CSV table of C-alpha atoms in Angstrom, one decimal:
chain,number,residue,atom,x,y,z
A,1,MET,CA,56.5,-9.5,-94.4
A,2,GLN,CA,54.2,-6.4,-93.4
A,3,GLU,CA,55.4,-4.6,-90.3
A,4,LYS,CA,52.6,-4.0,-87.9
A,5,THR,CA,52.3,-0.2,-87.1
A,6,SER,CA,49.5,-0.6,-84.4
A,7,GLN,CA,50.5,-1.4,-81.1
A,8,GLU,CA,48.4,-3.4,-78.2
A,9,PRO,CA,47.4,-1.4,-75.3
A,10,ASP,CA,49.4,-1.7,-72.1
A,11,PRO,CA,48.1,-3.1,-69.2
A,12,SER,CA,49.8,-1.0,-67.3
A,13,ASP,CA,48.1,1.9,-68.7
A,14,SER,CA,44.4,0.9,-67.9
A,15,GLY,CA,44.5,3.2,-64.9
A,16,ARG,CA,45.0,6.0,-66.8
A,17,ASN,CA,42.9,8.6,-68.9
A,18,GLY,CA,43.0,9.4,-72.1
A,19,GLN,CA,45.7,12.3,-71.4
A,20,GLY,CA,47.6,10.0,-69.4
A,21,THR,CA,46.8,11.2,-66.3
A,22,PRO,CA,45.8,8.5,-63.7
A,23,ILE,CA,41.9,8.6,-62.7
A,24,GLY,CA,42.4,7.9,-59.2
A,25,ASP,CA,44.5,11.2,-58.8
A,26,GLN,CA,42.0,13.5,-60.6
A,27,PRO,CA,41.3,16.6,-58.2
A,28,PRO,CA,37.6,16.7,-56.5
A,29,VAL,CA,35.0,18.4,-58.4
A,30,LYS,CA,33.8,21.5,-56.6
A,31,PRO,CA,30.1,22.3,-57.2
A,32,VAL,CA,29.6,25.8,-58.4
A,33,ILE,CA,26.5,27.9,-57.1
A,34,ALA,CA,25.3,30.3,-59.4
A,35,ALA,CA,25.3,33.9,-58.3
A,36,ALA,CA,21.6,34.3,-58.1
A,37,ALA,CA,21.0,31.0,-55.8
A,38,ALA,CA,23.6,31.9,-53.5
A,39,LYS,CA,21.9,35.4,-53.1
A,40,ARG,CA,18.5,33.7,-52.9
A,41,ALA,CA,20.1,31.4,-49.8
A,42,ASN,CA,21.7,34.2,-48.0
A,43,ALA,CA,18.5,36.2,-48.0
A,44,SER,CA,16.6,33.1,-46.7
A,45,VAL,CA,19.0,32.9,-43.9
A,46,ILE,CA,18.9,36.9,-43.1
A,47,GLY,CA,14.9,36.8,-43.4
A,48,MET,CA,14.9,34.1,-40.7
A,49,ILE,CA,17.2,35.8,-38.4
A,50,VAL,CA,15.4,39.3,-38.6
A,51,ALA,CA,11.7,36.8,-37.9
A,52,LEU,CA,13.6,35.5,-35.0
A,53,VAL,CA,14.5,38.9,-33.5
A,54,VAL,CA,11.2,40.7,-34.2
A,55,SER,CA,9.4,37.7,-32.2
A,56,ILE,CA,11.9,37.9,-29.1
A,57,ALA,CA,11.5,41.8,-29.1
A,58,ALA,CA,7.8,41.1,-29.1
A,59,PHE,CA,7.6,38.5,-26.4
A,60,LEU,CA,10.2,40.4,-24.0
A,61,PRO,CA,7.8,43.1,-22.6
A,62,ILE,CA,5.3,40.4,-21.9
A,63,LEU,CA,7.7,38.3,-20.0
A,64,LEU,CA,8.8,41.4,-18.1
A,65,MET,CA,5.4,42.5,-17.5
A,66,ASN,CA,4.7,38.8,-15.8
A,67,PRO,CA,7.8,38.1,-13.5
A,68,LEU,CA,8.2,34.2,-12.7
A,69,PRO,CA,7.2,33.5,-9.1
A,70,LYS,CA,9.7,33.4,-6.5
A,71,SER,CA,10.9,29.5,-5.6
A,72,ASP,CA,9.2,29.5,-2.1
A,73,GLY,CA,5.6,30.1,-3.9
A,74,PHE,CA,2.7,32.4,-2.9
A,75,ARG,CA,1.9,32.9,1.2
A,76,PRO,CA,-1.2,34.6,2.0
A,77,ASP,CA,-0.7,36.7,4.9
A,78,ILE,CA,-3.7,35.5,7.3
A,79,ASP,CA,-4.0,36.8,10.8
A,80,VAL,CA,-6.0,33.6,12.4
A,81,GLY,CA,-6.6,35.2,15.5
A,82,ALA,CA,-8.0,38.7,14.4
A,83,VAL,CA,-10.4,36.5,12.0
A,84,ALA,CA,-11.5,34.3,15.0
A,85,ARG,CA,-12.2,37.5,17.2
A,86,ASN,CA,-14.3,38.7,14.4
A,87,ALA,CA,-16.2,35.6,14.2
A,88,THR,CA,-16.7,35.1,18.1
A,89,ASP,CA,-20.1,36.9,18.0
A,90,VAL,CA,-21.8,34.9,15.4
A,91,ALA,CA,-20.2,31.5,16.3
A,92,GLY,CA,-21.3,31.9,20.2
A,93,PHE,CA,-17.8,31.1,21.1
A,94,THR,CA,-14.4,32.3,20.4
A,95,PRO,CA,-12.7,29.6,17.8
A,96,ALA,CA,-9.4,28.4,18.2
A,97,ALA,CA,-6.3,30.1,17.1
A,98,PRO,CA,-3.4,28.1,17.9
A,99,ASP,CA,-0.2,29.5,18.1
A,100,THR,CA,2.7,27.5,16.4
A,101,ALA,CA,5.3,30.2,16.3
A,102,GLY,CA,5.2,30.4,12.4
A,103,ALA,CA,6.0,26.7,12.0
A,104,TYR,CA,2.2,25.9,10.6
A,105,ARG,CA,1.3,28.7,7.8
A,106,PRO,CA,-2.5,29.2,7.4
A,107,ASN,CA,-3.6,29.4,3.9
A,108,TYR,CA,-7.4,30.2,4.9
A,109,ALA,CA,-9.4,30.8,8.3
A,110,ARG,CA,-13.1,31.4,7.8
A,111,TRP,CA,-16.7,31.0,9.6
A,112,GLU,CA,-18.8,28.6,7.7
A,113,SER,CA,-22.4,29.4,8.2
A,114,GLY,CA,-23.1,25.7,7.4
A,115,SER,CA,-25.9,26.2,4.8
A,116,GLY,CA,-24.8,23.3,2.9
A,117,SER,CA,-24.2,20.9,6.0
A,118,GLY,CA,-26.1,22.3,8.2
A,119,VAL,CA,-23.6,22.6,10.7
A,120,PRO,CA,-21.7,26.3,11.2
A,121,ALA,CA,-18.0,25.7,12.0
A,122,TRP,CA,-14.6,27.8,12.4
A,123,GLU,CA,-12.4,26.5,9.7
A,124,VAL,CA,-8.6,26.7,9.4
A,125,GLY,CA,-6.4,25.3,6.8
A,126,TYR,CA,-2.4,24.9,8.1
A,127,VAL,CA,0.5,24.0,5.8
A,128,THR,CA,3.1,21.8,8.0
A,129,PRO,CA,6.6,22.4,8.3
A,130,LYS,CA,6.9,19.1,6.1
A,131,ASP,CA,4.7,21.0,3.5
A,132,SER,CA,1.8,18.8,4.0
A,133,PHE,CA,-1.5,19.7,5.2
A,134,ILE,CA,-3.9,20.0,8.1
A,135,GLY,CA,-7.7,21.3,7.9
A,136,LEU,CA,-8.7,22.5,11.7
A,137,VAL,CA,-12.7,22.5,12.0
A,138,GLN,CA,-14.5,23.4,15.0
A,139,THR,CA,-18.3,23.7,16.0
A,140,ARG,CA,-21.0,23.7,18.7
A,141,GLN,CA,-23.0,21.8,16.8
A,142,SER,CA,-21.8,18.3,15.9
A,143,ASN,CA,-23.1,15.4,15.2
A,144,PRO,CA,-22.2,11.9,14.1
A,145,THR,CA,-23.3,12.4,10.3
A,146,TRP,CA,-21.4,15.7,10.3
A,147,LEU,CA,-18.4,13.6,11.7
A,148,LEU,CA,-18.6,11.2,8.9
A,149,GLN,CA,-18.3,13.5,6.2
A,150,LYS,CA,-15.5,15.5,7.9
A,151,THR,CA,-13.4,12.4,8.3
A,152,LYS,CA,-14.1,10.5,5.1
A,153,SER,CA,-16.3,7.5,7.0
A,154,ALA,CA,-12.9,6.9,8.4
A,155,PRO,CA,-13.1,4.2,11.5
A,156,VAL,CA,-11.9,4.6,14.9
A,157,THR,CA,-8.6,3.2,15.6
A,158,GLY,CA,-7.5,4.6,18.5
A,159,THR,CA,-6.4,7.8,20.6
A,160,ARG,CA,-3.4,9.9,20.7
A,161,ASP,CA,-2.6,12.1,23.6
A,162,ALA,CA,-1.9,16.0,22.7
A,163,GLY,CA,-2.0,18.8,25.0
A,164,GLY,CA,-2.7,16.6,27.7
A,165,LYS,CA,-6.2,15.4,26.5
A,166,ALA,CA,-7.0,12.3,24.7
A,167,TRP,CA,-8.0,12.7,21.2
A,168,GLU,CA,-9.9,10.2,19.3
A,169,LEU,CA,-7.9,8.9,15.9
A,170,ARG,CA,-9.9,7.9,12.7
A,171,ASP,CA,-7.5,6.5,10.1
A,172,ALA,CA,-8.8,4.7,6.8
A,173,GLY,CA,-5.4,3.8,5.9
A,174,LYS,CA,-5.6,5.7,2.8
A,175,GLY,CA,-3.1,8.7,3.7
A,176,GLU,CA,-5.5,11.2,5.2
A,177,LYS,CA,-6.4,10.8,9.1
A,178,SER,CA,-8.3,12.4,11.6
A,179,MET,CA,-8.1,13.3,15.3
A,180,ILE,CA,-11.2,14.6,17.2
A,181,LEU,CA,-11.6,16.1,20.4
A,182,ASN,CA,-14.5,17.3,22.5
A,183,TYR,CA,-13.7,20.0,24.9
A,184,ARG,CA,-15.0,23.0,26.7
A,185,GLY,CA,-18.5,22.7,24.9
A,186,THR,CA,-17.1,22.5,21.2
A,187,THR,CA,-15.7,19.5,19.0
A,188,VAL,CA,-12.5,20.2,17.0
A,189,VAL,CA,-11.6,18.0,13.9
A,190,LEU,CA,-8.2,17.9,12.3
A,191,THR,CA,-8.0,16.3,9.4
A,192,GLY,CA,-5.0,16.2,6.9
A,193,ALA,CA,-2.0,13.7,5.2
A,194,ALA,CA,0.4,14.8,7.7
A,195,GLN,CA,2.2,12.7,10.1
A,196,LEU,CA,0.9,11.8,13.2
A,197,ASP,CA,3.9,14.2,15.1
A,198,GLU,CA,2.9,17.1,13.2
A,199,PHE,CA,-0.9,16.5,14.0
A,200,ALA,CA,0.3,16.2,17.8
A,201,VAL,CA,2.1,19.6,17.5
A,202,LEU,CA,-0.7,21.5,16.0
A,203,ALA,CA,-3.3,19.6,18.5
A,204,ASP,CA,-1.3,20.8,21.5
A,205,ALA,CA,-1.3,24.3,20.1
A,206,VAL,CA,-5.3,23.8,19.8
A,207,VAL,CA,-5.8,22.7,23.5
A,208,LYS,CA,-3.8,25.8,24.5
A,209,SER,CA,-5.7,28.1,22.5
A,210,MET,CA,-9.0,26.6,24.0
A,211,ASP,CA,-7.9,26.8,27.5
A,212,GLY,CA,-7.1,30.7,27.0
A,213,ASN,CA,-10.4,31.5,25.5
A,214,PRO,CA,-13.6,32.2,27.4
A,215,PRO,CA,-16.2,29.6,28.1
A,216,VAL,CA,-18.6,28.8,25.3
A,217,THR,CA,-21.8,31.3,25.4
A,218,VAL,CA,-25.1,30.8,24.0
A,219,SER,CA,-25.8,33.0,20.9
A,220,PRO,CA,-29.1,32.9,18.9
A,221,SER,CA,-27.4,32.6,15.8
A,222,ALA,CA,-25.3,29.6,16.8
A,223,SER,CA,-28.6,27.7,17.9
A,224,PRO,CA,-29.3,24.2,16.2
A,225,ALA,CA,-31.4,24.5,13.2
A,226,PRO,CA,-34.8,22.9,13.2
């Protein structure tokens, strides 16, 4: 009998490669980047960094020339008393300049000729301590139509006492409300979204200011328009 020279493969060698090294024990293959490709990648990163630095350098002077506003916001310096005195001659009365000891900040004070409404009036806007708003309007020529416009047609809902006077309260229940007082020949309207307690403080100061002003005088420029 002829002796076999070939041998059957050993099942235990199935996990080994041709060199007898187990396949699972082979070291991981590390990708090799060509020198030219690596140089191009580094150049791209450096270019991005340079572009970012240039952009920041170009924007920085603009930012420095335009500083951010302060947290408390812009507060115009308005002397309500001085503006009121200047408006006295044309108004025919001394406009109210309520003193709230700085608690209510005025953001405008002006005399409106009434070219649009037909009713010339003294107007002042106040920011309340709770950062709400109340507008003051005072005139010698009030009429029902003008009052409806100033109070946004809000219905009369009662009265409020302030400064020893009974102010008419108009409230539509949609945030804004109005307090109206006819006193010493003029009509004062306070309108805004503030709470009634803030209205009362400003209304009290208005009455005190009106009590300290001279009586209403007749002025040709303040006569009703035909």
